[in-house]
Structures are given as structure tokens and as C-alpha cells.
Amino acid sequence: QAILCLSRSFEGSQKNAVLVPAAALGVGGMLIYWLSSGPKVKILDMGNGWWGSEERPYKGKEDASIRPFKIETSDKEIEDLHRRLDQFRFTPHVEGAAFHYGFNSSYLQKVVAYWRNEFDWRKQVEELNKYPHFHTTIEGIDIHFIHVKPSYVPHGQAVQPLLMVHGWPGSFYEFYKIIPLLTEPAKHGLNEGDVVFEVICPSIPGYGFSEAPHQKGFDSVATARIFHKLMNRLGFRKFYVQGGDWGSRIATNMAQMLPQSVKGIHLNLVFVATQSLGKLIRTMLGAYVPWLVGFSREDARRFYPFMQKNVYDVLRESGYLHIQATKPDTAGCGLNDSPVGLAAYIMEKFSTWTDKSFLNKDDGGLESKYSLDELLTNVMIYWVTSSIVSSMRYYKENISKDPTLNAHNRVGVHVPTGIAAFPQEIVHVPRAWAKDVYKNIITYSYMPRGGHFAAFEEPKLLAQDIMQFVQKVEQL
């Protein structure tokens, strides 16, 4: 019996000798996996939607064709415009008003006279049609876009697909100056690491030649989803996105939604929260010891005096936003009925958003950066499509859900990000603040000049920055 007990004890010790290390190995392996995997990256729920005027068809029944589209005009359209311009009722401005009260009415007379007697809409339609236009139906509405491919690609060079998204009160036309720089860089002296693009510029639904949503609730998340579907339909599995204004938010949402499809985003405006106690403390300290809170000297120069640049200037420039975020249709209906009112409302933004000092000029400094043909072509895109009301509604749809435009910032952006900070942008966001949301900033550039409408105003500077960003991402 003693021998039998010793035998059983020996067998038990052998089993323990095997089981204990095995259990330890299993637990250790799980611990290592848990530590190495780290926290899972949050993504923005893609959701789904239907914005058409009719009921949603059965799954798979929506027309997925891509149809060539051409902008057209007519004698009737031009005659109606001229009749309305002829009926312009002039309102004298107060002495010394410049652009401090809004669009200077004396300069507006000059704009209207040029529009009526010299502006050639037919010629501008030909200019607009120089790039290939298309329509495709997504979630019940027709989406308009232009798709420009490089005419020549050097041997061995990869073409990078780039989606460029406009904002308000711009349009796809904002990108007409930058497109040739991106698709044919060598012709324009831009050889940034042999990067070449094919460019896709859609019109946000409700803007220009994209159909307006027929249902409530169409916001930047819905736009991001539709643009993902557009790029997928065009055969792109991975691509870059660039945007400013609403285009920045849409690009950000696209990166938060399907990061595996977005190779990188390049932004010339970022939305970040400024309401936290931490940011308030950093703001106060930054005025005296900017290095202590991560601000560079250039950040401090652009950011202070804080109240003037971040409160008073913003309040002065954002009255339109409150109207459009609450009751856009009221003012919008008047603008949709008056080409002069529409031009004043839109073009005034191209003055002070391009350079704040243009407030002091009788002509708003408009022709120092743009031609009247360029400015009026953008206005005409809104006029001939009757899209000003639906474009203004975009503010209500977004801001009614997210008053500070920062709700999505809880979902960090982990794709490579490039930021071009233009000095005349409405607000300056230091890199130290941008990285609270954009976790993988590859390039952050203090641009030497330029404002809100970067592609329209400084196409070469923006093109160079996009190319340098993409070149760095491709080398990662």
C-alpha cells in the first residue's frame, strides 16, 4: 500500500508539473495579447440613409450607373437674369462704410454693371465644361462630380486618387485652378517627389449640380457616407481626401468612418473644441509663456490678442451662421429670387474671409485676389441651380445636432493627416490643439499667405503642401 501511495503521488506531481506551466503560459499569452493589442480604435458609425423624393427601392435596385453630364444654358436663362439685374434697386451706403456694414453698395453697382454688360455666361459654361462632369444616383439623389485624370504619367509613377471637397459658399469650381497643378505637376514646375493625382471633385448634395436632399437630417456624416460610396463606385479602395470649410468636416468624418479606405486627409481648416477648462488655462498661459503650453511663436502671433481674434472677429463674421443654423429658408428664399442679393451675400464672404483687412476697402479687396469673372461664375452656379436655400440648410442639419461642431471629435482621427494653416483663416488652431483630435499629424504647415478659400486664392501654395504631405505618407 505504501508503494501504491508513493506511485500515485508521483503521478500527481507529474501532472502538476505539466498543468501549472501550461496554465501560466496560457495566462501569460493572453496578458501579452491584451497589452499589445491596446485599446481598440473607435470608428464613426457609417449608418445608412435615403434622401430621394420617392420611396427607397428594394436592395440592389438603385441605378448605380455613372452618367456623363454637361452644363448647359439658354437664351431664356440669360434673358431672365438680365431682366432682374436691370431692376436692381440701389441702396446708398453711409459715408466711410467700406465693407464694415457688409457689401458696399457703390461697389455693388459696379459689379452689377459688369455682370449685366460684360460677363459672358456662355463663355464661362465652356470653361466649366473643360473637365469631364458626371452624375450618379446614391441614396436616392443625383450626385454631381468632376473627374480629372492626368494626361501623361511617367513610367513607374503611381497615380494617387484625391477627393477634393468644397464648402460654403464655394463650389466645385473653387478647384479649377489647382486641378492642373495636381494632375500635371511637371508642366507647372511642381516636381514634389514625382507625386501625381487624379482628382475627383463632387458637389455636396444641395449645392450646385448635386440634387438637394428631400428629407430632413442630411448632415456631414451622411455626406461622408455618400462620398465613400461614390469613390467605391469609381473603383477606388484607398484614396486621399482634401478639404476646407465643410469639406474639412466631411473629410474628417470619412477618415473616422472607414479609416482603412482613407490613405490620408489634408485639411486647410480644422474644427476643435475650445470650451474645456484645460484649453482655457492653456489659452491664458499661452499669452505669456506659449512654449509651456506647446504653442510656437507663430501660433502666439496668430492666436493673440485672444479676444480680438477669437471672439470679436468671429462674432463679426458669423452672423450668417446663426441665420442658416436656425431658419435658413426665410433669408434663402429672398436670395434665390434676387441675383443681386445672392451676389452680395456670397461675394462678401470672399472679401473678409480672404483677408480681414479688406473690411477697410471700398471694393472689399475682391479684385486683388480674384477676377469678377471667377467670383460671378461661382455665384452663377448657385443662381442657375437655385441651390442657395438647400446649401444654407446644411448648417441647420449639422448645427442642430451638434451646436459646437465638435461631437465627432470624441472619435479620434488616426489616419495620416496634413494641415495647412493659412494666416488669414477665420480662426487659427495650433498644432498642440489639433492633435487632440488628429492623432497622426504628418505635416503641419504655417502657410505664408492666404485665407479661407485656399484652393481658389493660393492654388500653387496649397498644391505644394498637398504633394509634400502625400509624398511623406507614401514613404512611411
Short mmCIF file of C-alpha atoms in Angstrom, two decimals:
data_model
loop_
_atom_site.label_atom_id
_atom_site.label_comp_id
_atom_site.label_asym_id
_atom_site.label_seq_id
_atom_site.Cartn_x
_atom_site.Cartn_y
_atom_site.Cartn_z
CA GLN A 1 0.00 0.00 0.00
CA ALA A 2 2.84 2.36 0.78
CA ILE A 3 4.36 1.63 -2.59
CA LEU A 4 0.94 2.26 -4.28
CA CYS A 5 0.54 5.62 -2.49
CA LEU A 6 4.03 6.67 -3.50
CA SER A 7 3.23 5.75 -7.10
CA ARG A 8 0.02 7.80 -7.14
CA SER A 9 1.79 10.76 -5.52
CA PHE A 10 4.47 10.61 -8.20
CA GLU A 11 1.85 10.56 -10.99
CA GLY A 12 0.07 13.58 -9.46
CA SER A 13 3.27 15.56 -9.23
CA GLN A 14 3.99 14.78 -12.86
CA LYS A 15 0.56 16.10 -13.92
CA ASN A 16 1.04 19.27 -11.87
CA ALA A 17 4.46 19.71 -13.44
CA VAL A 18 2.73 19.83 -16.85
CA LEU A 19 -0.50 21.67 -15.99
CA VAL A 20 0.92 24.54 -13.95
CA PRO A 21 3.40 25.74 -16.61
CA ALA A 22 0.74 25.28 -19.31
CA ALA A 23 -1.74 27.39 -17.36
CA ALA A 24 0.90 30.02 -16.68
CA LEU A 25 1.83 30.06 -20.36
CA GLY A 26 -1.83 30.49 -21.38
CA VAL A 27 -2.48 33.31 -18.93
CA GLY A 28 0.78 35.00 -19.90
CA GLY A 29 -0.07 34.73 -23.58
CA MET A 30 -3.47 36.29 -23.03
CA LEU A 31 -1.88 39.09 -20.99
CA ILE A 32 0.71 39.79 -23.70
CA TYR A 33 -2.03 39.81 -26.38
CA TRP A 34 -4.15 42.20 -24.32
CA LEU A 35 -1.24 44.55 -23.71
CA SER A 36 -0.04 44.50 -27.31
CA SER A 37 -3.47 44.94 -28.84
CA GLY A 38 -4.14 48.03 -26.72
CA PRO A 39 -7.43 49.93 -26.81
CA LYS A 40 -9.46 49.45 -29.95
CA VAL A 41 -9.71 52.46 -32.23
CA LYS A 42 -13.18 53.95 -32.23
CA ILE A 43 -14.87 54.47 -35.56
CA LEU A 44 -17.80 56.64 -36.58
CA ASP A 45 -20.95 54.65 -37.28
CA MET A 46 -21.47 54.69 -41.04
CA GLY A 47 -25.23 54.33 -40.77
CA ASN A 48 -27.48 54.43 -43.80
CA GLY A 49 -29.89 56.86 -45.39
CA TRP A 50 -32.37 57.63 -48.12
CA TRP A 51 -32.80 61.19 -49.37
CA GLY A 52 -34.88 60.76 -52.50
CA SER A 53 -38.35 62.11 -53.18
CA GLU A 54 -39.72 58.62 -53.75
CA GLU A 55 -39.72 55.52 -51.59
CA ARG A 56 -36.49 53.58 -51.25
CA PRO A 57 -36.32 50.75 -53.80
CA TYR A 58 -35.60 47.17 -52.86
CA LYS A 59 -31.98 46.40 -52.07
CA GLY A 60 -29.81 46.41 -55.17
CA LYS A 61 -32.42 48.15 -57.32
CA GLU A 62 -30.90 51.67 -57.28
CA ASP A 63 -29.38 52.75 -60.57
CA ALA A 64 -25.61 52.61 -59.98
CA SER A 65 -24.64 53.88 -63.43
CA ILE A 66 -22.23 56.80 -63.90
CA ARG A 67 -23.67 59.16 -66.48
CA PRO A 68 -21.79 61.89 -68.38
CA PHE A 69 -23.17 65.34 -67.63
CA LYS A 70 -22.75 68.68 -69.35
CA ILE A 71 -23.60 72.13 -68.02
CA GLU A 72 -25.87 74.00 -70.40
CA THR A 73 -27.51 77.40 -70.60
CA SER A 74 -30.14 79.05 -72.76
CA ASP A 75 -31.26 82.42 -74.07
CA LYS A 76 -34.22 82.27 -71.70
CA GLU A 77 -31.99 81.78 -68.66
CA ILE A 78 -29.72 84.69 -69.60
CA GLU A 79 -32.64 86.99 -70.50
CA ASP A 80 -34.27 86.32 -67.14
CA LEU A 81 -31.01 87.15 -65.37
CA HIS A 82 -30.58 90.39 -67.32
CA ARG A 83 -34.15 91.46 -66.62
CA ARG A 84 -33.61 91.01 -62.89
CA LEU A 85 -30.27 92.83 -62.98
CA ASP A 86 -31.93 95.73 -64.80
CA GLN A 87 -34.40 96.02 -61.90
CA PHE A 88 -31.70 96.32 -59.23
CA ARG A 89 -32.81 98.77 -56.52
CA PHE A 90 -29.79 100.67 -55.26
CA THR A 91 -29.46 101.48 -51.54
CA PRO A 92 -26.92 104.23 -50.74
CA HIS A 93 -24.33 103.30 -48.12
CA VAL A 94 -23.32 105.50 -45.22
CA GLU A 95 -20.19 107.61 -45.66
CA GLY A 96 -16.95 105.77 -44.96
CA ALA A 97 -18.71 102.41 -44.68
CA ALA A 98 -16.24 100.44 -46.84
CA PHE A 99 -17.17 96.79 -46.09
CA HIS A 100 -17.85 97.31 -42.36
CA TYR A 101 -21.61 97.17 -42.91
CA GLY A 102 -21.41 94.31 -45.39
CA PHE A 103 -21.15 94.60 -49.15
CA ASN A 104 -20.51 98.22 -50.15
CA SER A 105 -23.46 99.28 -52.32
CA SER A 106 -21.47 101.63 -54.58
CA TYR A 107 -19.07 98.82 -55.45
CA LEU A 108 -22.09 96.54 -55.88
CA GLN A 109 -23.30 98.89 -58.61
CA LYS A 110 -20.04 98.30 -60.45
CA VAL A 111 -20.37 94.52 -60.04
CA VAL A 112 -23.94 94.55 -61.34
CA ALA A 113 -22.97 96.71 -64.34
CA TYR A 114 -20.16 94.31 -65.19
CA TRP A 115 -22.44 91.30 -64.71
CA ARG A 116 -25.11 92.80 -66.94
CA ASN A 117 -22.93 94.20 -69.73
CA GLU A 118 -19.61 92.34 -69.83
CA PHE A 119 -19.84 88.99 -68.05
CA ASP A 120 -20.25 86.19 -70.61
CA TRP A 121 -22.03 83.24 -69.01
CA ARG A 122 -21.86 81.17 -72.18
CA LYS A 123 -18.08 81.53 -72.21
CA GLN A 124 -17.91 80.54 -68.54
CA VAL A 125 -20.09 77.48 -69.22
CA GLU A 126 -17.49 76.40 -71.78
CA GLU A 127 -14.81 76.92 -69.14
CA LEU A 128 -16.77 74.83 -66.63
CA ASN A 129 -17.20 72.05 -69.19
CA LYS A 130 -13.47 71.76 -69.91
CA TYR A 131 -13.30 69.00 -67.30
CA PRO A 132 -15.44 65.82 -67.51
CA HIS A 133 -18.66 66.06 -65.47
CA PHE A 134 -20.77 63.14 -64.28
CA HIS A 135 -23.92 62.27 -62.37
CA THR A 136 -24.62 59.13 -60.38
CA THR A 137 -27.51 58.29 -58.06
CA ILE A 138 -26.65 57.47 -54.44
CA GLU A 139 -29.21 57.06 -51.65
CA GLY A 140 -31.95 58.40 -53.89
CA ILE A 141 -30.35 61.66 -55.08
CA ASP A 142 -28.19 62.58 -58.07
CA ILE A 143 -24.59 63.34 -57.12
CA HIS A 144 -22.60 65.62 -59.42
CA PHE A 145 -18.83 65.39 -59.69
CA ILE A 146 -15.93 66.12 -61.99
CA HIS A 147 -13.22 63.50 -62.53
CA VAL A 148 -9.91 64.65 -63.98
CA LYS A 149 -7.14 62.19 -64.84
CA PRO A 150 -3.55 63.11 -65.69
CA SER A 151 -2.91 63.32 -69.43
CA TYR A 152 0.56 61.79 -69.02
CA VAL A 153 2.02 59.56 -66.31
CA PRO A 154 5.79 58.91 -66.33
CA HIS A 155 6.83 55.27 -66.39
CA GLY A 156 6.71 53.64 -62.98
CA GLN A 157 4.88 56.50 -61.34
CA ALA A 158 1.78 55.73 -59.29
CA VAL A 159 -1.31 57.91 -59.69
CA GLN A 160 -2.88 58.84 -56.37
CA PRO A 161 -6.68 59.30 -56.28
CA LEU A 162 -7.61 62.52 -54.48
CA LEU A 163 -11.13 63.51 -53.47
CA MET A 164 -11.40 67.29 -53.02
CA VAL A 165 -14.42 68.62 -51.13
CA HIS A 166 -15.59 72.25 -51.17
CA GLY A 167 -17.54 74.19 -48.56
CA TRP A 168 -19.99 77.11 -48.34
CA PRO A 169 -20.37 79.47 -50.17
CA GLY A 170 -18.00 77.79 -52.60
CA SER A 171 -18.44 75.06 -55.19
CA PHE A 172 -16.51 72.50 -57.22
CA TYR A 173 -15.34 75.49 -59.30
CA GLU A 174 -13.00 76.51 -56.44
CA PHE A 175 -10.67 73.73 -57.56
CA TYR A 176 -10.34 74.69 -61.23
CA LYS A 177 -7.02 76.48 -60.65
CA ILE A 178 -5.46 73.72 -58.56
CA ILE A 179 -6.55 70.72 -60.64
CA PRO A 180 -3.94 71.17 -63.41
CA LEU A 181 -1.21 71.64 -60.78
CA LEU A 182 -2.12 68.28 -59.24
CA THR A 183 -2.80 66.29 -62.40
CA GLU A 184 0.09 67.72 -64.46
CA PRO A 185 2.60 68.99 -61.87
CA ALA A 186 5.65 68.82 -64.15
CA LYS A 187 4.05 71.26 -66.59
CA HIS A 188 3.73 73.80 -63.79
CA GLY A 189 7.14 73.39 -62.20
CA LEU A 190 5.90 71.18 -59.37
CA ASN A 191 8.01 68.04 -59.10
CA GLU A 192 7.38 67.13 -55.50
CA GLY A 193 8.76 63.62 -55.38
CA ASP A 194 7.02 62.55 -58.57
CA VAL A 195 3.57 62.66 -56.98
CA VAL A 196 0.71 62.92 -59.47
CA PHE A 197 -3.03 62.77 -58.84
CA GLU A 198 -6.31 62.04 -60.47
CA VAL A 199 -8.80 64.40 -58.91
CA ILE A 200 -12.46 63.84 -58.08
CA CYS A 201 -14.44 66.94 -57.04
CA PRO A 202 -18.06 66.28 -56.06
CA SER A 203 -20.71 68.86 -55.29
CA ILE A 204 -22.11 68.43 -51.78
CA PRO A 205 -25.79 67.37 -52.11
CA GLY A 206 -27.87 70.54 -52.16
CA TYR A 207 -25.02 72.53 -53.72
CA GLY A 208 -24.71 73.34 -57.40
CA PHE A 209 -25.50 70.45 -59.71
CA SER A 210 -25.94 67.82 -56.97
CA GLU A 211 -29.59 67.19 -56.14
CA ALA A 212 -30.82 68.53 -52.81
CA PRO A 213 -31.91 66.01 -50.16
CA HIS A 214 -35.70 65.71 -49.95
CA GLN A 215 -35.70 64.53 -46.33
CA LYS A 216 -34.61 66.20 -43.09
CA GLY A 217 -31.36 65.33 -41.36
CA PHE A 218 -28.79 65.38 -44.17
CA ASP A 219 -25.51 66.23 -42.40
CA SER A 220 -21.76 65.79 -42.84
CA VAL A 221 -21.90 62.14 -41.75
CA ALA A 222 -24.44 61.38 -44.49
CA THR A 223 -22.25 63.28 -46.94
CA ALA A 224 -19.16 61.33 -45.88
CA ARG A 225 -21.02 58.04 -46.38
CA ILE A 226 -22.24 59.09 -49.84
CA PHE A 227 -18.75 60.18 -50.89
CA HIS A 228 -17.34 56.84 -49.70
CA LYS A 229 -19.94 55.13 -51.87
CA LEU A 230 -19.01 57.41 -54.76
CA MET A 231 -15.31 56.54 -54.53
CA ASN A 232 -16.16 52.86 -54.20
CA ARG A 233 -18.36 53.09 -57.27
CA LEU A 234 -15.47 54.66 -59.17
CA GLY A 235 -13.33 51.66 -58.24
CA PHE A 236 -11.12 53.24 -55.57
CA ARG A 237 -10.46 51.13 -52.48
CA LYS A 238 -7.90 53.54 -51.00
CA PHE A 239 -7.61 57.27 -51.62
CA TYR A 240 -6.71 60.67 -50.17
CA VAL A 241 -9.21 63.38 -49.19
CA GLN A 242 -8.66 67.14 -49.08
CA GLY A 243 -10.98 69.83 -47.77
CA GLY A 244 -11.53 73.14 -46.06
CA ASP A 245 -14.71 74.61 -44.54
CA TRP A 246 -17.42 71.90 -44.65
CA GLY A 247 -15.03 69.88 -46.80
CA SER A 248 -12.74 69.58 -43.75
CA ARG A 249 -15.51 68.14 -41.58
CA ILE A 250 -16.61 65.76 -44.34
CA ALA A 251 -13.01 64.59 -44.88
CA THR A 252 -12.63 64.08 -41.12
CA ASN A 253 -15.86 62.08 -40.94
CA MET A 254 -14.71 59.93 -43.87
CA ALA A 255 -11.47 59.12 -42.01
CA GLN A 256 -13.38 58.36 -38.80
CA MET A 257 -15.90 56.20 -40.65
CA LEU A 258 -13.72 53.94 -42.83
CA PRO A 259 -10.08 54.57 -41.89
CA GLN A 260 -8.98 51.54 -43.89
CA SER A 261 -10.11 53.28 -47.10
CA VAL A 262 -8.58 56.70 -46.44
CA LYS A 263 -4.82 56.82 -47.01
CA GLY A 264 -4.66 60.31 -45.57
CA ILE A 265 -6.54 63.58 -45.21
CA HIS A 266 -5.24 67.07 -45.91
CA LEU A 267 -7.10 69.99 -44.35
CA ASN A 268 -6.86 73.76 -44.61
CA LEU A 269 -9.27 74.28 -41.71
CA VAL A 270 -9.83 72.18 -38.59
CA PHE A 271 -12.69 72.13 -36.10
CA VAL A 272 -11.64 71.54 -32.48
CA ALA A 273 -13.38 72.14 -29.17
CA THR A 274 -12.29 75.25 -27.27
CA GLN A 275 -14.78 75.11 -24.39
CA SER A 276 -12.82 72.93 -21.93
CA LEU A 277 -11.27 74.18 -18.70
CA GLY A 278 -7.91 72.81 -19.82
CA LYS A 279 -7.97 74.86 -23.01
CA LEU A 280 -8.98 77.97 -21.06
CA ILE A 281 -5.97 77.56 -18.78
CA ARG A 282 -3.67 76.88 -21.76
CA THR A 283 -5.05 79.96 -23.51
CA MET A 284 -4.29 82.19 -20.53
CA LEU A 285 -0.80 80.76 -20.03
CA GLY A 286 -0.05 80.84 -23.74
CA ALA A 287 -0.25 84.62 -23.83
CA TYR A 288 2.81 84.82 -21.55
CA VAL A 289 4.66 81.51 -21.85
CA PRO A 290 3.47 79.99 -25.16
CA TRP A 291 6.21 77.32 -25.13
CA LEU A 292 4.82 75.98 -21.85
CA VAL A 293 1.51 75.01 -23.50
CA GLY A 294 3.00 73.79 -26.76
CA PHE A 295 2.45 76.96 -28.80
CA SER A 296 5.11 78.11 -31.23
CA ARG A 297 5.96 81.78 -31.71
CA GLU A 298 3.90 81.75 -34.90
CA ASP A 299 0.94 80.22 -33.04
CA ALA A 300 1.14 83.03 -30.49
CA ARG A 301 1.35 85.68 -33.21
CA ARG A 302 -1.75 84.32 -34.94
CA PHE A 303 -3.70 83.49 -31.78
CA TYR A 304 -3.31 86.66 -29.69
CA PRO A 305 -4.76 89.07 -28.69
CA PHE A 306 -7.22 86.29 -27.95
CA MET A 307 -10.43 88.28 -27.50
CA GLN A 308 -9.93 90.25 -30.70
CA LYS A 309 -9.00 87.32 -32.93
CA ASN A 310 -11.10 84.54 -31.42
CA VAL A 311 -14.18 86.32 -30.11
CA TYR A 312 -14.78 89.76 -31.69
CA ASP A 313 -13.62 88.83 -35.20
CA VAL A 314 -15.52 85.55 -35.11
CA LEU A 315 -18.72 87.21 -33.88
CA ARG A 316 -18.48 89.80 -36.64
CA GLU A 317 -18.06 87.15 -39.32
CA SER A 318 -20.59 84.58 -38.09
CA GLY A 319 -23.97 86.34 -38.18
CA TYR A 320 -24.85 84.39 -41.34
CA LEU A 321 -24.19 81.14 -39.45
CA HIS A 322 -26.86 81.82 -36.82
CA ILE A 323 -29.45 82.54 -39.52
CA GLN A 324 -28.55 79.46 -41.54
CA ALA A 325 -28.39 77.21 -38.47
CA THR A 326 -31.90 78.20 -37.36
CA LYS A 327 -34.19 79.46 -40.15
CA PRO A 328 -32.31 79.22 -43.46
CA ASP A 329 -35.36 79.20 -45.72
CA THR A 330 -36.54 82.69 -44.78
CA ALA A 331 -33.45 84.56 -45.95
CA GLY A 332 -32.71 81.92 -48.56
CA CYS A 333 -35.96 82.49 -50.44
CA GLY A 334 -35.10 86.17 -50.88
CA LEU A 335 -31.60 85.33 -52.15
CA ASN A 336 -32.99 82.73 -54.54
CA ASP A 337 -35.25 85.39 -56.07
CA SER A 338 -32.66 88.16 -56.44
CA PRO A 339 -29.36 87.67 -58.28
CA VAL A 340 -28.02 90.93 -56.83
CA GLY A 341 -28.88 89.89 -53.29
CA LEU A 342 -27.32 86.49 -53.92
CA ALA A 343 -24.11 88.02 -55.28
CA ALA A 344 -23.79 90.43 -52.34
CA TYR A 345 -24.40 87.66 -49.81
CA ILE A 346 -21.89 85.24 -51.34
CA MET A 347 -19.18 87.62 -52.54
CA GLU A 348 -18.97 89.46 -49.23
CA LYS A 349 -17.54 86.22 -47.76
CA PHE A 350 -14.84 86.18 -50.44
CA SER A 351 -13.77 89.59 -49.15
CA THR A 352 -13.34 89.31 -45.38
CA TRP A 353 -12.67 85.55 -45.33
CA THR A 354 -9.79 86.11 -47.74
CA ASP A 355 -8.24 88.94 -45.73
CA LYS A 356 -9.70 90.55 -42.61
CA SER A 357 -8.17 93.93 -43.52
CA PHE A 358 -10.35 94.04 -46.66
CA LEU A 359 -13.11 95.38 -44.39
CA ASN A 360 -11.44 98.75 -44.78
CA LYS A 361 -11.52 98.81 -48.59
CA ASP A 362 -14.41 100.29 -50.58
CA ASP A 363 -14.21 97.38 -53.03
CA GLY A 364 -13.65 94.78 -50.32
CA GLY A 365 -10.30 93.91 -51.90
CA LEU A 366 -12.14 91.40 -54.06
CA GLU A 367 -10.32 92.06 -57.31
CA SER A 368 -6.90 91.93 -55.65
CA LYS A 369 -7.22 88.16 -55.30
CA TYR A 370 -9.89 87.12 -57.80
CA SER A 371 -11.36 88.32 -61.07
CA LEU A 372 -15.01 89.33 -61.33
CA ASP A 373 -15.46 86.53 -63.88
CA GLU A 374 -14.29 83.98 -61.29
CA LEU A 375 -16.44 85.38 -58.49
CA LEU A 376 -19.55 85.69 -60.66
CA THR A 377 -19.10 82.18 -62.08
CA ASN A 378 -19.29 80.81 -58.54
CA VAL A 379 -22.40 82.92 -57.90
CA MET A 380 -23.96 81.73 -61.17
CA ILE A 381 -23.56 78.08 -60.12
CA TYR A 382 -25.85 78.87 -57.17
CA TRP A 383 -28.17 81.01 -59.31
CA VAL A 384 -28.85 78.67 -62.24
CA THR A 385 -29.34 75.66 -59.95
CA SER A 386 -31.49 77.51 -57.37
CA SER A 387 -29.33 75.87 -54.72
CA ILE A 388 -28.74 78.69 -52.24
CA VAL A 389 -31.58 77.60 -49.92
CA SER A 390 -30.58 73.94 -49.82
CA SER A 391 -26.91 74.90 -49.31
CA MET A 392 -27.89 77.09 -46.35
CA ARG A 393 -29.95 74.26 -44.83
CA TYR A 394 -26.74 72.27 -44.44
CA TYR A 395 -25.92 74.49 -41.45
CA LYS A 396 -29.22 73.71 -39.75
CA GLU A 397 -28.87 69.97 -40.35
CA ASN A 398 -25.38 69.90 -38.83
CA ILE A 399 -25.57 72.50 -36.08
CA SER A 400 -28.99 71.49 -34.74
CA LYS A 401 -27.44 68.09 -33.90
CA ASP A 402 -24.03 69.41 -32.85
CA PRO A 403 -24.06 73.11 -31.86
CA THR A 404 -20.29 73.30 -31.27
CA LEU A 405 -19.41 71.14 -34.29
CA ASN A 406 -17.24 69.01 -32.01
CA ALA A 407 -19.36 65.96 -31.17
CA HIS A 408 -17.43 63.73 -33.60
CA ASN A 409 -14.11 64.72 -32.05
CA ARG A 410 -14.59 62.01 -29.43
CA VAL A 411 -13.77 59.65 -32.29
CA GLY A 412 -10.10 60.35 -32.92
CA VAL A 413 -8.64 60.54 -36.43
CA HIS A 414 -5.82 58.02 -36.74
CA VAL A 415 -5.14 58.18 -40.49
CA PRO A 416 -2.16 60.31 -41.61
CA THR A 417 -3.16 63.97 -41.53
CA GLY A 418 -1.73 67.07 -43.14
CA ILE A 419 -2.76 70.56 -42.02
CA ALA A 420 -2.11 73.78 -43.93
CA ALA A 421 -2.67 76.74 -41.59
CA PHE A 422 -3.29 79.85 -43.67
CA PRO A 423 -2.67 83.12 -41.81
CA GLN A 424 -5.94 84.83 -42.83
CA GLU A 425 -8.17 81.88 -41.90
CA ILE A 426 -11.09 82.90 -39.68
CA VAL A 427 -9.63 81.04 -36.69
CA HIS A 428 -6.16 79.66 -36.06
CA VAL A 429 -5.83 76.20 -34.50
CA PRO A 430 -2.35 75.44 -33.13
CA ARG A 431 -0.89 72.01 -33.77
CA ALA A 432 -0.95 71.37 -30.00
CA TRP A 433 -4.75 71.62 -30.13
CA ALA A 434 -5.24 69.90 -33.47
CA LYS A 435 -3.51 66.75 -32.20
CA ASP A 436 -6.23 66.32 -29.57
CA VAL A 437 -8.36 65.04 -32.46
CA TYR A 438 -5.88 64.25 -35.24
CA LYS A 439 -3.60 61.65 -33.66
CA ASN A 440 -1.27 61.16 -36.62
CA ILE A 441 -0.27 64.60 -37.94
CA ILE A 442 2.40 64.08 -40.58
CA THR A 443 2.73 67.69 -41.72
CA TYR A 444 1.59 70.97 -40.17
CA SER A 445 2.48 73.98 -42.32
CA TYR A 446 2.32 77.66 -41.42
CA MET A 447 1.41 78.99 -44.85
CA PRO A 448 3.00 82.34 -45.74
CA ARG A 449 -0.17 83.97 -47.08
CA GLY A 450 -3.78 83.21 -47.92
CA GLY A 451 -7.14 82.80 -46.25
CA HIS A 452 -10.25 80.66 -46.18
CA PHE A 453 -10.63 79.86 -49.90
CA ALA A 454 -7.15 78.39 -50.24
CA ALA A 455 -7.52 76.44 -53.50
CA PHE A 456 -9.22 79.41 -55.18
CA GLU A 457 -6.84 82.04 -53.86
CA GLU A 458 -3.45 80.34 -53.48
CA PRO A 459 -3.62 77.17 -55.62
CA LYS A 460 0.14 76.74 -56.02
CA LEU A 461 0.87 77.01 -52.28
CA LEU A 462 -1.88 74.53 -51.48
CA ALA A 463 -0.83 72.12 -54.23
CA GLN A 464 2.76 72.10 -52.98
CA ASP A 465 1.63 71.38 -49.44
CA ILE A 466 -0.68 68.54 -50.54
CA MET A 467 2.14 66.99 -52.59
CA GLN A 468 4.67 67.20 -49.77
CA PHE A 469 2.17 65.60 -47.39
CA VAL A 470 1.33 62.73 -49.75
CA GLN A 471 4.99 62.16 -50.54
CA LYS A 472 5.75 61.73 -46.82
CA VAL A 473 2.79 59.38 -46.32
CA GLU A 474 3.85 57.24 -49.29
CA GLN A 475 7.34 56.92 -47.77
CA LEU A 476 6.04 55.66 -44.40
#
